[in-house]
C-alpha cells in the first residue's frame, strides 16, 4: 500500500545495472568500482577486501595474486589498528583494477555443454566453469571462476585433496546456476596419474561420484586454459609400506612453547637405535613438522615414516 515505482528508475535497454553488475544481452561485467587506496586501519583493509570479494568470481585473479592484500588482515584484531598498502599490495590492487576494467563473463547458453577445468598454478589450484562455442572468433565463454579459501583448514593439503574441494565447490555453483552436472571435467593429470588417483584417492572419488559424465586430460586449445594447465607430477609417496628403513618422529613436551622434536631410527648396519633431537619453539604440530622436515633433509634413500598426526 502506497508503494510506487519511479518510472525514471525502470531500465528498458541494455546494459542493465543491478547490484554492482552491468548486464548486457550476452555478457555481464562489474560496474566501475571506486576502490579506495587510502588504507590506514584494519577496518579500511576489511572494507577493501570485501569490495574485491564481491566481484572475485568474475575477475579470475587467484588467491596467490591477492596474498599481499590478505596480509593486511593479519596482526592486531583492533579495527583501528594501523594498516597500510606496501608496494606488493599496491601491485596486487592494480591487478584487480585492470581485471575489473577488462574482464567479463558470458551468460549461460543452454544449447552448449557446460565444462569445468582445474587449473594448477604453482601455489594453489583454481577452476573455471566455461562453455565452448566453436562458431565464435574467441570460442571460450567464461561463466564463473572458482577459488579455494585463502586460509585452508590443513597446513599442507595434498593436490588431489585441493582438486576434490574445487570440483565439489564448482558442482555446487553449477547446481544453483543450471541445475545439472558438468558435461566434461578437465584435470591437469597424465592418464597414468589419473587412473592411479581414481583408485587411491578417496577424496577425488567422492568429488567425482555425482558426475557420471566424461573426465578428460586434454582441454580445448586456448591460451588462457593451456597456460595454466600444468600436469601434476607422479607422487613420490607410496600407499603401501616399503621394504626399507622405518623412521619414527615424536614430540617431547616441555614448558611453555618450547618442545623437543625427536627422530628415532634403527641403523641397518649396526642394528642399534639412533636418535636426533632438536629444541623447537611453537605448537606441537609445528614441532612435529620440524621433525618430519629433518627426516627428509637427513635421509636420501627410500624410507617408511611413522609420525604422530596430532
GROMACS .gro file of C-alpha atoms in nm:
model
  310
    1UNK     CA    1   0.000   0.000   0.000
    2UNK     CA    2   0.139   0.335  -0.102
    3UNK     CA    3   0.437   0.172  -0.278
    4UNK     CA    4   0.509   0.323  -0.617
    5UNK     CA    5   0.787   0.276  -0.870
    6UNK     CA    6   0.956   0.578  -1.022
    7UNK     CA    7   0.931   0.545  -1.399
    8UNK     CA    8   1.273   0.702  -1.450
    9UNK     CA    9   1.426   0.415  -1.249
   10UNK     CA   10   1.298   0.148  -1.490
   11UNK     CA   11   1.577   0.025  -1.720
   12UNK     CA   12   1.436  -0.069  -2.060
   13UNK     CA   13   1.751  -0.112  -2.270
   14UNK     CA   14   2.082  -0.293  -2.241
   15UNK     CA   15   2.307  -0.270  -2.048
   16UNK     CA   16   2.110  -0.302  -1.725
   17UNK     CA   17   2.273  -0.215  -1.396
   18UNK     CA   18   2.192  -0.423  -1.091
   19UNK     CA   19   2.367  -0.470  -0.755
   20UNK     CA   20   2.709  -0.368  -0.884
   21UNK     CA   21   2.679  -0.557  -1.213
   22UNK     CA   22   2.641  -0.427  -1.567
   23UNK     CA   23   2.432  -0.682  -1.758
   24UNK     CA   24   2.431  -0.693  -2.137
   25UNK     CA   25   2.244  -0.912  -2.386
   26UNK     CA   26   2.517  -1.178  -2.398
   27UNK     CA   27   2.762  -1.094  -2.118
   28UNK     CA   28   2.797  -0.911  -1.790
   29UNK     CA   29   3.076  -0.728  -1.611
   30UNK     CA   30   3.135  -0.538  -1.290
   31UNK     CA   31   3.025  -0.178  -1.286
   32UNK     CA   32   3.314   0.067  -1.248
   33UNK     CA   33   3.411   0.043  -0.882
   34UNK     CA   34   3.568   0.315  -0.676
   35UNK     CA   35   3.838   0.121  -0.493
   36UNK     CA   36   3.978   0.329  -0.213
   37UNK     CA   37   4.355   0.315  -0.176
   38UNK     CA   38   4.350   0.523   0.141
   39UNK     CA   39   4.421   0.238   0.378
   40UNK     CA   40   4.508   0.350   0.730
   41UNK     CA   41   4.338   0.099   0.960
   42UNK     CA   42   4.237  -0.268   0.971
   43UNK     CA   43   3.878  -0.160   0.913
   44UNK     CA   44   3.980   0.011   0.587
   45UNK     CA   45   4.155  -0.310   0.476
   46UNK     CA   46   3.847  -0.519   0.559
   47UNK     CA   47   3.624  -0.291   0.350
   48UNK     CA   48   3.870  -0.310   0.060
   49UNK     CA   49   3.880  -0.692   0.062
   50UNK     CA   50   3.501  -0.701   0.099
   51UNK     CA   51   3.460  -0.494  -0.217
   52UNK     CA   52   3.703  -0.715  -0.410
   53UNK     CA   53   3.533  -1.032  -0.287
   54UNK     CA   54   3.202  -0.923  -0.444
   55UNK     CA   55   3.346  -0.941  -0.796
   56UNK     CA   56   3.616  -1.207  -0.745
   57UNK     CA   57   3.427  -1.487  -0.933
   58UNK     CA   58   3.435  -1.262  -1.240
   59UNK     CA   59   3.796  -1.147  -1.225
   60UNK     CA   60   3.990  -1.473  -1.248
   61UNK     CA   61   4.252  -1.349  -1.001
   62UNK     CA   62   4.394  -1.623  -0.781
   63UNK     CA   63   4.449  -1.613  -0.406
   64UNK     CA   64   4.822  -1.614  -0.474
   65UNK     CA   65   4.783  -1.282  -0.660
   66UNK     CA   66   4.580  -1.140  -0.372
   67UNK     CA   67   4.808  -1.266  -0.094
   68UNK     CA   68   4.968  -0.921  -0.033
   69UNK     CA   69   4.617  -0.782   0.027
   70UNK     CA   70   4.517  -1.070   0.256
   71UNK     CA   71   4.830  -0.996   0.458
   72UNK     CA   72   4.674  -0.662   0.554
   73UNK     CA   73   4.419  -0.851   0.766
   74UNK     CA   74   4.680  -1.017   0.985
   75UNK     CA   75   4.802  -0.877   1.313
   76UNK     CA   76   4.612  -0.694   1.583
   77UNK     CA   77   4.233  -0.757   1.581
   78UNK     CA   78   4.153  -0.397   1.680
   79UNK     CA   79   3.961  -0.236   1.391
   80UNK     CA   80   4.155   0.087   1.442
   81UNK     CA   81   4.498  -0.081   1.440
   82UNK     CA   82   4.724   0.072   1.171
   83UNK     CA   83   4.739  -0.090   0.828
   84UNK     CA   84   4.897   0.046   0.511
   85UNK     CA   85   4.945  -0.059   0.149
   86UNK     CA   86   5.303  -0.167   0.080
   87UNK     CA   87   5.448  -0.199  -0.271
   88UNK     CA   88   5.337  -0.562  -0.313
   89UNK     CA   89   4.982  -0.476  -0.204
   90UNK     CA   90   4.971  -0.185  -0.450
   91UNK     CA   91   5.074  -0.418  -0.734
   92UNK     CA   92   4.802  -0.667  -0.634
   93UNK     CA   93   4.546  -0.387  -0.620
   94UNK     CA   94   4.645  -0.275  -0.969
   95UNK     CA   95   4.584  -0.631  -1.098
   96UNK     CA   96   4.234  -0.611  -0.952
   97UNK     CA   97   4.169  -0.272  -1.112
   98UNK     CA   98   4.291  -0.396  -1.451
   99UNK     CA   99   4.073  -0.709  -1.429
  100UNK     CA  100   3.763  -0.508  -1.337
  101UNK     CA  101   3.805  -0.286  -1.642
  102UNK     CA  102   3.892  -0.565  -1.889
  103UNK     CA  103   3.720  -0.889  -1.792
  104UNK     CA  104   3.365  -1.005  -1.830
  105UNK     CA  105   3.160  -1.322  -1.806
  106UNK     CA  106   2.907  -1.455  -2.052
  107UNK     CA  107   2.552  -1.572  -1.999
  108UNK     CA  108   2.498  -1.945  -1.985
  109UNK     CA  109   2.396  -2.082  -2.327
  110UNK     CA  110   2.153  -2.374  -2.264
  111UNK     CA  111   2.230  -2.532  -2.603
  112UNK     CA  112   2.603  -2.569  -2.526
  113UNK     CA  113   2.764  -2.820  -2.287
  114UNK     CA  114   2.898  -2.694  -1.955
  115UNK     CA  115   3.258  -2.780  -1.879
  116UNK     CA  116   3.491  -2.747  -1.582
  117UNK     CA  117   3.868  -2.719  -1.595
  118UNK     CA  118   4.103  -2.736  -1.297
  119UNK     CA  119   4.400  -2.507  -1.347
  120UNK     CA  120   4.712  -2.572  -1.146
  121UNK     CA  121   4.927  -2.265  -1.081
  122UNK     CA  122   5.235  -2.304  -0.865
  123UNK     CA  123   5.080  -2.201  -0.532
  124UNK     CA  124   4.713  -2.303  -0.530
  125UNK     CA  125   4.488  -2.457  -0.797
  126UNK     CA  126   4.165  -2.291  -0.906
  127UNK     CA  127   3.894  -2.382  -1.155
  128UNK     CA  128   3.689  -2.231  -1.435
  129UNK     CA  129   3.330  -2.310  -1.534
  130UNK     CA  130   3.306  -2.244  -1.906
  131UNK     CA  131   3.142  -2.324  -2.238
  132UNK     CA  132   3.289  -2.361  -2.585
  133UNK     CA  133   3.130  -2.202  -2.892
  134UNK     CA  134   3.338  -2.300  -3.195
  135UNK     CA  135   3.147  -2.057  -3.418
  136UNK     CA  136   3.284  -1.751  -3.237
  137UNK     CA  137   3.621  -1.586  -3.303
  138UNK     CA  138   3.707  -1.647  -2.937
  139UNK     CA  139   3.521  -1.970  -2.858
  140UNK     CA  140   3.591  -1.958  -2.482
  141UNK     CA  141   3.281  -1.846  -2.291
  142UNK     CA  142   3.376  -1.775  -1.929
  143UNK     CA  143   3.088  -1.849  -1.693
  144UNK     CA  144   3.245  -1.834  -1.347
  145UNK     CA  145   3.580  -1.870  -1.173
  146UNK     CA  146   3.604  -2.092  -0.866
  147UNK     CA  147   3.864  -2.045  -0.593
  148UNK     CA  148   3.958  -2.216  -0.268
  149UNK     CA  149   3.966  -2.028   0.064
  150UNK     CA  150   4.281  -1.830   0.128
  151UNK     CA  151   4.319  -1.989   0.472
  152UNK     CA  152   4.300  -2.365   0.433
  153UNK     CA  153   4.191  -2.589   0.725
  154UNK     CA  154   4.506  -2.802   0.682
  155UNK     CA  155   4.862  -2.668   0.685
  156UNK     CA  156   4.981  -2.888   0.397
  157UNK     CA  157   4.688  -3.022   0.191
  158UNK     CA  158   4.758  -3.270  -0.088
  159UNK     CA  159   4.700  -3.174  -0.452
  160UNK     CA  160   4.430  -3.438  -0.502
  161UNK     CA  161   4.250  -3.300  -0.195
  162UNK     CA  162   4.260  -2.946  -0.337
  163UNK     CA  163   4.124  -3.067  -0.671
  164UNK     CA  164   3.844  -3.253  -0.494
  165UNK     CA  165   3.748  -2.941  -0.298
  166UNK     CA  166   3.740  -2.736  -0.619
  167UNK     CA  167   3.525  -2.991  -0.803
  168UNK     CA  168   3.275  -3.007  -0.516
  169UNK     CA  169   3.257  -2.628  -0.487
  170UNK     CA  170   3.218  -2.589  -0.864
  171UNK     CA  171   2.945  -2.855  -0.870
  172UNK     CA  172   2.754  -2.662  -0.604
  173UNK     CA  173   2.785  -2.344  -0.811
  174UNK     CA  174   2.664  -2.519  -1.125
  175UNK     CA  175   2.369  -2.676  -0.944
  176UNK     CA  176   2.249  -2.331  -0.836
  177UNK     CA  177   2.317  -2.189  -1.183
  178UNK     CA  178   2.181  -2.456  -1.416
  179UNK     CA  179   2.054  -2.747  -1.207
  180UNK     CA  180   2.269  -3.001  -1.393
  181UNK     CA  181   2.603  -3.182  -1.390
  182UNK     CA  182   2.912  -3.091  -1.588
  183UNK     CA  183   2.930  -3.248  -1.931
  184UNK     CA  184   3.308  -3.280  -1.900
  185UNK     CA  185   3.573  -3.214  -1.635
  186UNK     CA  186   3.932  -3.144  -1.745
  187UNK     CA  187   4.200  -3.237  -1.491
  188UNK     CA  188   4.573  -3.143  -1.509
  189UNK     CA  189   4.691  -3.505  -1.494
  190UNK     CA  190   4.858  -3.766  -1.707
  191UNK     CA  191   4.646  -4.071  -1.783
  192UNK     CA  192   4.866  -4.284  -1.557
  193UNK     CA  193   4.824  -4.045  -1.263
  194UNK     CA  194   4.450  -4.005  -1.328
  195UNK     CA  195   4.395  -4.382  -1.317
  196UNK     CA  196   4.608  -4.406  -1.004
  197UNK     CA  197   4.414  -4.130  -0.826
  198UNK     CA  198   4.077  -4.279  -0.923
  199UNK     CA  199   4.187  -4.596  -0.744
  200UNK     CA  200   4.376  -4.450  -0.446
  201UNK     CA  201   4.233  -4.103  -0.369
  202UNK     CA  202   3.916  -4.134  -0.164
  203UNK     CA  203   3.860  -3.757  -0.171
  204UNK     CA  204   3.874  -3.740  -0.552
  205UNK     CA  205   3.646  -4.044  -0.577
  206UNK     CA  206   3.388  -3.868  -0.360
  207UNK     CA  207   3.415  -3.545  -0.561
  208UNK     CA  208   3.356  -3.728  -0.890
  209UNK     CA  209   3.092  -3.969  -0.759
  210UNK     CA  210   2.799  -3.746  -0.859
  211UNK     CA  211   2.936  -3.668  -1.204
  212UNK     CA  212   2.877  -3.959  -1.442
  213UNK     CA  213   2.997  -3.769  -1.746
  214UNK     CA  214   3.334  -3.753  -1.916
  215UNK     CA  215   3.669  -3.686  -1.746
  216UNK     CA  216   3.946  -3.567  -1.976
  217UNK     CA  217   4.312  -3.468  -1.957
  218UNK     CA  218   4.304  -3.287  -2.294
  219UNK     CA  219   4.148  -2.937  -2.266
  220UNK     CA  220   4.045  -2.729  -2.568
  221UNK     CA  221   4.325  -2.533  -2.729
  222UNK     CA  222   4.312  -2.184  -2.583
  223UNK     CA  223   4.587  -1.962  -2.445
  224UNK     CA  224   4.403  -1.886  -2.122
  225UNK     CA  225   4.344  -2.255  -2.049
  226UNK     CA  226   4.669  -2.410  -2.164
  227UNK     CA  227   4.899  -2.155  -1.997
  228UNK     CA  228   4.787  -2.272  -1.652
  229UNK     CA  229   4.708  -2.637  -1.730
  230UNK     CA  230   5.026  -2.775  -1.574
  231UNK     CA  231   5.041  -3.150  -1.526
  232UNK     CA  232   5.086  -3.274  -1.172
  233UNK     CA  233   5.392  -3.497  -1.126
  234UNK     CA  234   5.366  -3.861  -1.026
  235UNK     CA  235   5.351  -3.878  -0.645
  236UNK     CA  236   5.663  -3.989  -0.461
  237UNK     CA  237   5.471  -4.121  -0.160
  238UNK     CA  238   5.381  -4.491  -0.162
  239UNK     CA  239   5.040  -4.605  -0.041
  240UNK     CA  240   5.188  -4.929   0.095
  241UNK     CA  241   5.490  -4.984   0.325
  242UNK     CA  242   5.828  -5.023   0.156
  243UNK     CA  243   6.100  -5.280   0.224
  244UNK     CA  244   6.314  -5.005   0.370
  245UNK     CA  245   6.418  -4.843   0.695
  246UNK     CA  246   6.139  -4.722   0.925
  247UNK     CA  247   6.180  -4.382   1.092
  248UNK     CA  248   5.972  -4.254   1.383
  249UNK     CA  249   5.908  -3.892   1.483
  250UNK     CA  250   5.757  -3.759   1.803
  251UNK     CA  251   5.736  -3.460   2.035
  252UNK     CA  252   5.862  -3.443   2.393
  253UNK     CA  253   5.656  -3.170   2.553
  254UNK     CA  254   5.842  -2.906   2.751
  255UNK     CA  255   5.740  -2.596   2.939
  256UNK     CA  256   5.573  -2.306   2.761
  257UNK     CA  257   5.610  -2.309   2.382
  258UNK     CA  258   5.946  -2.491   2.372
  259UNK     CA  259   5.940  -2.865   2.295
  260UNK     CA  260   6.181  -3.133   2.173
  261UNK     CA  261   6.146  -3.256   1.817
  262UNK     CA  262   6.258  -3.620   1.803
  263UNK     CA  263   6.364  -3.857   1.524
  264UNK     CA  264   6.435  -4.226   1.600
  265UNK     CA  265   6.553  -4.500   1.362
  266UNK     CA  266   6.739  -4.832   1.366
  267UNK     CA  267   7.075  -4.836   1.192
  268UNK     CA  268   7.066  -5.115   0.932
  269UNK     CA  269   7.442  -5.180   0.956
  270UNK     CA  270   7.497  -5.185   1.335
  271UNK     CA  271   7.146  -5.282   1.443
  272UNK     CA  272   7.149  -5.008   1.707
  273UNK     CA  273   6.884  -4.744   1.761
  274UNK     CA  274   6.982  -4.388   1.669
  275UNK     CA  275   6.814  -4.058   1.752
  276UNK     CA  276   6.823  -3.695   1.650
  277UNK     CA  277   6.675  -3.439   1.891
  278UNK     CA  278   6.626  -3.065   1.838
  279UNK     CA  279   6.462  -2.799   2.052
  280UNK     CA  280   6.190  -2.616   1.857
  281UNK     CA  281   5.958  -2.333   1.955
  282UNK     CA  282   5.594  -2.338   1.852
  283UNK     CA  283   5.283  -2.552   1.873
  284UNK     CA  284   5.315  -2.934   1.893
  285UNK     CA  285   5.212  -2.952   1.527
  286UNK     CA  286   5.496  -2.717   1.426
  287UNK     CA  287   5.745  -2.916   1.636
  288UNK     CA  288   5.629  -3.242   1.477
  289UNK     CA  289   5.655  -3.088   1.131
  290UNK     CA  290   6.011  -2.978   1.208
  291UNK     CA  291   6.100  -3.341   1.280
  292UNK     CA  292   5.948  -3.457   0.951
  293UNK     CA  293   6.141  -3.191   0.759
  294UNK     CA  294   6.467  -3.303   0.924
  295UNK     CA  295   6.396  -3.661   0.817
  296UNK     CA  296   6.383  -3.558   0.452
  297UNK     CA  297   6.697  -3.350   0.494
  298UNK     CA  298   6.886  -3.632   0.667
  299UNK     CA  299   6.792  -3.936   0.455
  300UNK     CA  300   6.815  -3.954   0.075
  301UNK     CA  301   6.712  -4.320   0.029
  302UNK     CA  302   6.351  -4.450   0.043
  303UNK     CA  303   6.211  -4.496   0.394
  304UNK     CA  304   5.889  -4.555   0.587
  305UNK     CA  305   5.786  -4.264   0.809
  306UNK     CA  306   5.572  -4.313   1.119
  307UNK     CA  307   5.462  -3.982   1.269
  308UNK     CA  308   5.211  -3.860   1.524
  309UNK     CA  309   4.945  -3.674   1.322
  310UNK     CA  310   4.806  -3.482   1.620
   0.00000   0.00000   0.00000
